[in-house]
Amino acid sequence: MKPSSLMSMALLAMAAVTQISFAADSAGCEGGGFQVLGRSGAQNTTVPANMVSTVFRVQGKYVQFDVDAATFGIRNYTLTGAPNALDITGGMATQVFDSKMPDHRGLALTGDVSVSLSSSADIVLTRTGPGLTMKIQAKDCANGGLFQMEVARADETKTLFTHILAQSAFYFDNRNFRDREGDQVPYKDTFIKVASRINFGNDYSMKFVGRDSPQFADRVAEPLCTNNILTRFGTYARVQHCGGVSQWWVASGGRMGQVMGEDATEVAPPATACTHKCQAQNQTRGGSTVLGFPFPVAPADRLQPRMP
């Protein structure tokens, strides 16, 4: 099969999985909206490649981050702390991720940048290069499903994504989930089994919590970050996950999302593929059990070491 045909298939696959957690309502998004590459307000436009700087800022009321134009990796993902009833920062600018970088193994994005800005505070950025397409979706809200990054490759191989948390943030094994592991809890009109949950948080915002949300992606277990976590049964579970970084093999057409706040501690099935008007997460608000998280997080549940 020709590379162009493979790329078309990958793009179709990308379109079919774009779903993590954008809420359908505007709660937490009041007054939100992004500015990027000199554009703002609801529009669909294209920015010529020669007008795209090496690194550019995506600036919102509640969210801001920088984009590396050649890879569509991001740096300095920050919640601004702007006033909102659903704020999880305590009103402080709070860096969440230092970076989220895909390893394209020599490929680069070189084309024009497609920009879609909506009146509902979301943005979609797309760029292509030889054998490669990347898409970023983000929402300018105080919490919820705020971000996702998708990749499609003509050779249909997987891409390694590396997520590095801000220095003040850390991954932890959520004790509220671990102590309910195996229980059946309500989900919509049925029940769902509680599994263990890895979240990230910090030590100064009691509502600040998030999680990585994969689809067609597998986390890389890190033996150098082996943690023994006490279970409800008095035994220990081995968790090979570092405290400040995670890595993921993402299939061509797959994605990595980011969920913040209450949605990050709900018991719900993984996101399902969608084929029409896809957004960043299945809308389960009001239909699932929220277990929350302990604050502060106990030292025994904080994943160590920070880096391998």
Short mmCIF file of C-alpha atoms in Angstrom, two decimals:
data_model
loop_
_atom_site.label_atom_id
_atom_site.label_comp_id
_atom_site.label_asym_id
_atom_site.label_seq_id
_atom_site.Cartn_x
_atom_site.Cartn_y
_atom_site.Cartn_z
CA MET A 1 0.00 0.00 0.00
CA LYS A 2 1.27 3.47 -0.84
CA PRO A 3 2.35 5.77 2.02
CA SER A 4 -0.36 8.25 1.00
CA SER A 5 -3.01 5.57 1.40
CA LEU A 6 -1.63 4.58 4.77
CA MET A 7 -1.67 8.20 5.85
CA SER A 8 -5.29 8.57 4.81
CA MET A 9 -6.18 5.52 6.87
CA ALA A 10 -4.31 6.95 9.85
CA LEU A 11 -6.15 10.23 9.54
CA LEU A 12 -9.48 8.41 9.48
CA ALA A 13 -8.41 6.52 12.58
CA MET A 14 -7.47 9.79 14.24
CA ALA A 15 -10.89 11.22 13.49
CA ALA A 16 -12.49 8.16 15.02
CA VAL A 17 -10.83 8.37 18.44
CA THR A 18 -10.95 12.03 19.34
CA GLN A 19 -12.76 11.77 22.63
CA ILE A 20 -11.76 12.39 26.29
CA SER A 21 -13.66 14.87 28.40
CA PHE A 22 -14.96 18.15 27.07
CA ALA A 23 -18.18 18.93 28.88
CA ALA A 24 -21.18 19.78 26.74
CA ASP A 25 -22.21 22.64 29.03
CA SER A 26 -20.29 25.83 29.84
CA ALA A 27 -19.85 25.24 33.59
CA GLY A 28 -16.31 26.19 34.49
CA CYS A 29 -15.72 27.85 31.11
CA GLU A 30 -17.38 31.24 31.64
CA GLY A 31 -15.65 33.88 29.54
CA GLY A 32 -13.15 31.34 28.23
CA GLY A 33 -11.59 31.39 24.80
CA PHE A 34 -8.13 31.09 23.30
CA GLN A 35 -5.83 33.39 21.36
CA VAL A 36 -3.18 31.80 19.14
CA LEU A 37 -0.94 32.95 16.28
CA GLY A 38 -2.71 36.30 16.20
CA ARG A 39 -6.17 34.75 15.96
CA SER A 40 -9.03 34.92 18.46
CA GLY A 41 -12.80 34.59 18.38
CA ALA A 42 -14.83 31.83 16.71
CA GLN A 43 -13.30 31.02 13.32
CA ASN A 44 -11.72 28.36 11.13
CA THR A 45 -8.55 29.55 9.47
CA THR A 46 -5.12 28.51 8.22
CA VAL A 47 -1.83 30.09 9.24
CA PRO A 48 0.83 29.78 6.51
CA ALA A 49 3.92 27.81 7.50
CA ASN A 50 6.20 30.82 6.98
CA MET A 51 4.20 32.74 9.61
CA VAL A 52 4.47 30.05 12.28
CA SER A 53 7.19 30.71 14.86
CA THR A 54 9.34 27.90 16.23
CA VAL A 55 7.41 28.01 19.51
CA PHE A 56 4.04 29.71 19.90
CA ARG A 57 1.75 30.42 22.84
CA VAL A 58 -1.85 29.27 23.21
CA GLN A 59 -3.35 31.75 25.66
CA GLY A 60 -6.71 31.43 27.36
CA LYS A 61 -8.42 32.85 30.42
CA TYR A 62 -8.02 29.65 32.46
CA VAL A 63 -5.37 27.71 30.51
CA GLN A 64 -2.13 28.55 28.74
CA PHE A 65 0.64 26.50 27.13
CA ASP A 66 3.41 26.72 24.54
CA VAL A 67 3.53 24.60 21.38
CA ASP A 68 6.69 23.37 19.66
CA ALA A 69 5.76 23.93 16.02
CA ALA A 70 7.87 21.13 14.52
CA THR A 71 6.56 18.37 16.83
CA PHE A 72 3.34 19.75 18.36
CA GLY A 73 4.76 18.81 21.73
CA ILE A 74 3.79 21.27 24.43
CA ARG A 75 5.56 22.97 27.32
CA ASN A 76 4.54 24.94 30.40
CA TYR A 77 0.92 23.76 30.55
CA THR A 78 -0.56 26.01 33.25
CA LEU A 79 -3.90 26.68 34.90
CA THR A 80 -3.96 30.45 35.35
CA GLY A 81 -6.06 30.50 38.53
CA ALA A 82 -8.56 32.97 37.06
CA PRO A 83 -11.68 33.30 39.27
CA ASN A 84 -14.27 30.59 38.65
CA ALA A 85 -16.69 28.68 40.86
CA LEU A 86 -15.11 25.42 39.66
CA ASP A 87 -11.49 26.53 40.14
CA ILE A 88 -9.19 23.80 41.48
CA THR A 89 -6.04 25.92 41.99
CA GLY A 90 -7.09 28.03 44.97
CA GLY A 91 -6.83 31.11 42.77
CA MET A 92 -3.12 30.64 42.01
CA ALA A 93 -1.40 30.24 38.68
CA THR A 94 -0.46 26.55 38.78
CA GLN A 95 1.85 24.83 36.33
CA VAL A 96 0.61 21.30 35.68
CA PHE A 97 3.05 19.88 33.13
CA ASP A 98 6.57 20.95 32.30
CA SER A 99 6.21 19.20 28.94
CA LYS A 100 4.37 16.60 26.87
CA MET A 101 6.61 15.61 24.00
CA PRO A 102 6.12 13.06 21.20
CA ASP A 103 9.19 11.38 19.71
CA HIS A 104 8.61 11.42 15.95
CA ARG A 105 11.91 9.64 15.22
CA GLY A 106 13.16 12.05 12.59
CA LEU A 107 9.84 13.19 11.14
CA ALA A 108 8.77 16.81 11.46
CA LEU A 109 5.71 18.99 10.94
CA THR A 110 6.35 21.50 8.17
CA GLY A 111 2.98 22.50 6.73
CA ASP A 112 0.49 25.26 7.42
CA VAL A 113 -1.29 25.23 10.78
CA SER A 114 -5.04 24.71 10.72
CA VAL A 115 -6.75 26.65 13.52
CA SER A 116 -10.32 26.09 14.65
CA LEU A 117 -11.61 28.33 17.45
CA SER A 118 -15.16 27.90 18.71
CA SER A 119 -17.55 30.01 20.75
CA SER A 120 -17.57 27.26 23.40
CA ALA A 121 -13.98 27.95 24.51
CA ASP A 122 -12.25 25.14 22.62
CA ILE A 123 -9.46 25.08 20.07
CA VAL A 124 -8.27 22.52 17.53
CA LEU A 125 -4.80 22.86 15.99
CA THR A 126 -3.65 20.55 13.19
CA ARG A 127 -0.37 20.38 11.29
CA THR A 128 1.15 17.89 8.87
CA GLY A 129 4.56 16.99 7.54
CA PRO A 130 5.91 14.18 5.35
CA GLY A 131 4.43 10.98 6.81
CA LEU A 132 3.07 12.68 9.91
CA THR A 133 0.01 14.51 11.25
CA MET A 134 -0.52 15.93 14.74
CA LYS A 135 -3.63 17.40 16.28
CA ILE A 136 -4.05 19.28 19.56
CA GLN A 137 -7.43 19.90 21.14
CA ALA A 138 -7.81 22.06 24.23
CA LYS A 139 -10.57 23.63 26.26
CA ASP A 140 -10.26 26.94 28.12
CA CYS A 141 -12.03 25.92 31.33
CA ALA A 142 -11.23 25.72 35.03
CA ASN A 143 -11.50 21.93 35.11
CA GLY A 144 -12.75 18.88 33.22
CA GLY A 145 -11.29 17.33 30.08
CA LEU A 146 -8.97 20.14 29.06
CA PHE A 147 -6.43 18.76 26.62
CA GLN A 148 -5.60 15.99 24.20
CA MET A 149 -2.85 15.29 21.69
CA GLU A 150 -3.25 12.92 18.73
CA VAL A 151 -0.78 11.44 16.28
CA ALA A 152 -1.07 9.75 12.88
CA ARG A 153 1.88 8.26 10.99
CA ALA A 154 1.98 6.99 7.42
CA ASP A 155 4.01 3.96 8.51
CA GLU A 156 1.35 3.20 11.16
CA THR A 157 3.94 2.63 13.89
CA LYS A 158 3.54 3.75 17.49
CA THR A 159 4.86 7.04 18.88
CA LEU A 160 6.45 7.42 22.31
CA PHE A 161 4.94 10.30 24.31
CA THR A 162 6.79 11.54 27.41
CA HIS A 163 4.84 13.51 30.03
CA ILE A 164 6.89 15.42 32.62
CA LEU A 165 4.95 17.02 35.46
CA ALA A 166 5.67 20.47 36.84
CA GLN A 167 8.13 20.39 39.73
CA SER A 168 5.35 21.03 42.26
CA ALA A 169 3.15 18.17 41.00
CA PHE A 170 3.49 14.43 41.59
CA TYR A 171 1.86 11.17 40.55
CA PHE A 172 0.22 9.10 43.27
CA ASP A 173 -1.72 5.88 43.74
CA ASN A 174 -5.18 7.12 44.75
CA ARG A 175 -5.98 5.59 48.15
CA ASN A 176 -9.72 6.23 47.70
CA PHE A 177 -9.67 3.90 44.69
CA ARG A 178 -7.19 1.40 46.13
CA ASP A 179 -9.36 0.90 49.24
CA ARG A 180 -12.43 0.26 47.06
CA GLU A 181 -10.67 -1.91 44.48
CA GLY A 182 -12.98 -4.67 43.25
CA ASP A 183 -16.18 -3.06 44.57
CA GLN A 184 -19.15 -2.59 42.25
CA VAL A 185 -20.40 1.03 42.17
CA PRO A 186 -23.27 2.65 40.24
CA TYR A 187 -22.61 3.86 36.71
CA LYS A 188 -25.61 5.26 34.81
CA ASP A 189 -28.19 2.44 34.84
CA THR A 190 -25.73 -0.35 35.70
CA PHE A 191 -22.67 -1.03 37.86
CA ILE A 192 -18.95 -0.90 37.23
CA LYS A 193 -15.99 -2.43 39.08
CA VAL A 194 -13.55 -0.09 40.80
CA ALA A 195 -9.97 -0.46 39.57
CA SER A 196 -6.82 1.15 40.94
CA ARG A 197 -6.18 4.73 39.78
CA ILE A 198 -3.06 6.81 39.23
CA ASN A 199 -3.69 10.54 39.61
CA PHE A 200 -1.47 13.57 39.96
CA GLY A 201 -1.77 16.35 42.51
CA ASN A 202 0.25 18.82 44.56
CA ASP A 203 0.71 19.85 48.19
CA TYR A 204 -0.94 23.26 48.21
CA SER A 205 -4.27 23.07 46.34
CA MET A 206 -6.73 20.71 48.04
CA LYS A 207 -8.93 20.48 44.92
CA PHE A 208 -6.10 20.10 42.42
CA VAL A 209 -6.13 16.64 40.88
CA GLY A 210 -5.77 15.24 37.37
CA ARG A 211 -5.02 12.13 35.38
CA ASP A 212 -3.61 11.03 32.05
CA SER A 213 -6.37 9.73 29.78
CA PRO A 214 -5.13 7.31 27.08
CA GLN A 215 -6.94 5.89 24.09
CA PHE A 216 -5.18 3.33 21.88
CA ALA A 217 -2.13 3.98 24.06
CA ASP A 218 -0.20 1.88 26.59
CA ARG A 219 1.84 3.19 29.49
CA VAL A 220 5.47 2.10 29.67
CA ALA A 221 6.14 0.36 33.00
CA GLU A 222 9.35 1.67 34.60
CA PRO A 223 11.21 -0.97 36.68
CA LEU A 224 13.46 1.74 38.17
CA CYS A 225 10.34 3.27 39.74
CA THR A 226 8.88 0.20 41.44
CA ASN A 227 6.47 1.00 44.28
CA ASN A 228 4.82 -1.46 46.63
CA ILE A 229 1.34 -0.12 47.42
CA LEU A 230 -0.68 -1.59 50.29
CA THR A 231 -4.04 -3.00 49.17
CA ARG A 232 -7.29 -3.35 51.13
CA PHE A 233 -6.49 -7.05 51.58
CA GLY A 234 -3.21 -6.48 53.41
CA THR A 235 -1.10 -7.48 50.41
CA TYR A 236 1.04 -5.22 48.24
CA ALA A 237 0.53 -4.26 44.61
CA ARG A 238 3.61 -3.53 42.51
CA VAL A 239 3.25 -0.24 40.64
CA GLN A 240 6.05 0.60 38.20
CA HIS A 241 5.41 4.31 37.72
CA CYS A 242 7.64 7.29 38.50
CA GLY A 243 6.53 10.27 40.54
CA GLY A 244 7.29 12.98 38.01
CA VAL A 245 7.17 11.40 34.56
CA SER A 246 5.16 8.91 32.54
CA GLN A 247 5.73 7.48 29.08
CA TRP A 248 3.17 6.09 26.66
CA TRP A 249 3.29 4.16 23.39
CA VAL A 250 0.51 5.73 21.33
CA ALA A 251 -0.86 3.96 18.26
CA SER A 252 -1.18 5.83 14.98
CA GLY A 253 -4.63 7.37 15.30
CA GLY A 254 -4.47 7.21 19.10
CA ARG A 255 -4.31 9.99 21.62
CA MET A 256 -3.33 11.10 25.10
CA GLY A 257 -5.76 13.25 27.01
CA GLN A 258 -5.71 15.19 30.27
CA VAL A 259 -8.61 15.35 32.73
CA MET A 260 -8.64 17.75 35.68
CA GLY A 261 -10.77 18.05 38.82
CA GLU A 262 -13.70 15.87 39.82
CA ASP A 263 -13.82 14.12 36.43
CA ALA A 264 -10.33 12.74 37.17
CA THR A 265 -11.66 10.78 40.16
CA GLU A 266 -14.87 9.33 38.74
CA VAL A 267 -15.34 5.61 38.19
CA ALA A 268 -16.19 5.22 34.51
CA PRO A 269 -15.22 2.95 31.61
CA PRO A 270 -12.51 4.02 29.17
CA ALA A 271 -13.48 6.49 26.46
CA THR A 272 -15.04 4.90 23.39
CA ALA A 273 -14.29 5.77 19.79
CA CYS A 274 -16.49 8.36 18.14
CA THR A 275 -17.01 9.23 14.48
CA HIS A 276 -18.91 12.53 14.47
CA LYS A 277 -18.24 15.85 16.19
CA CYS A 278 -15.67 14.16 18.40
CA GLN A 279 -14.49 16.04 21.44
CA ALA A 280 -12.16 15.33 24.25
CA GLN A 281 -14.02 12.79 26.52
CA ASN A 282 -17.16 10.84 26.85
CA GLN A 283 -19.75 12.91 28.68
CA THR A 284 -20.47 10.93 31.86
CA ARG A 285 -21.04 13.81 34.25
CA GLY A 286 -23.86 12.95 36.64
CA GLY A 287 -23.89 9.28 35.65
CA SER A 288 -20.82 7.96 37.48
CA THR A 289 -19.54 7.56 41.03
CA VAL A 290 -16.90 10.08 42.13
CA LEU A 291 -14.46 8.72 44.73
CA GLY A 292 -12.33 11.84 45.10
CA PHE A 293 -8.81 11.72 46.51
CA PRO A 294 -7.10 12.22 49.87
CA PHE A 295 -5.43 15.54 50.64
CA PRO A 296 -2.69 15.65 51.57
CA VAL A 297 -1.54 12.47 49.86
CA ALA A 298 0.17 10.04 52.24
CA PRO A 299 3.91 9.54 51.61
CA ALA A 300 3.38 5.79 51.11
CA ASP A 301 1.06 6.45 48.15
CA ARG A 302 3.32 8.95 46.37
CA LEU A 303 5.13 7.23 43.52
CA GLN A 304 8.91 7.19 43.82
CA PRO A 305 11.47 8.06 42.67
CA ARG A 306 10.50 11.16 40.76
CA MET A 307 12.60 10.23 37.73
CA PRO A 308 14.06 6.84 36.69
#
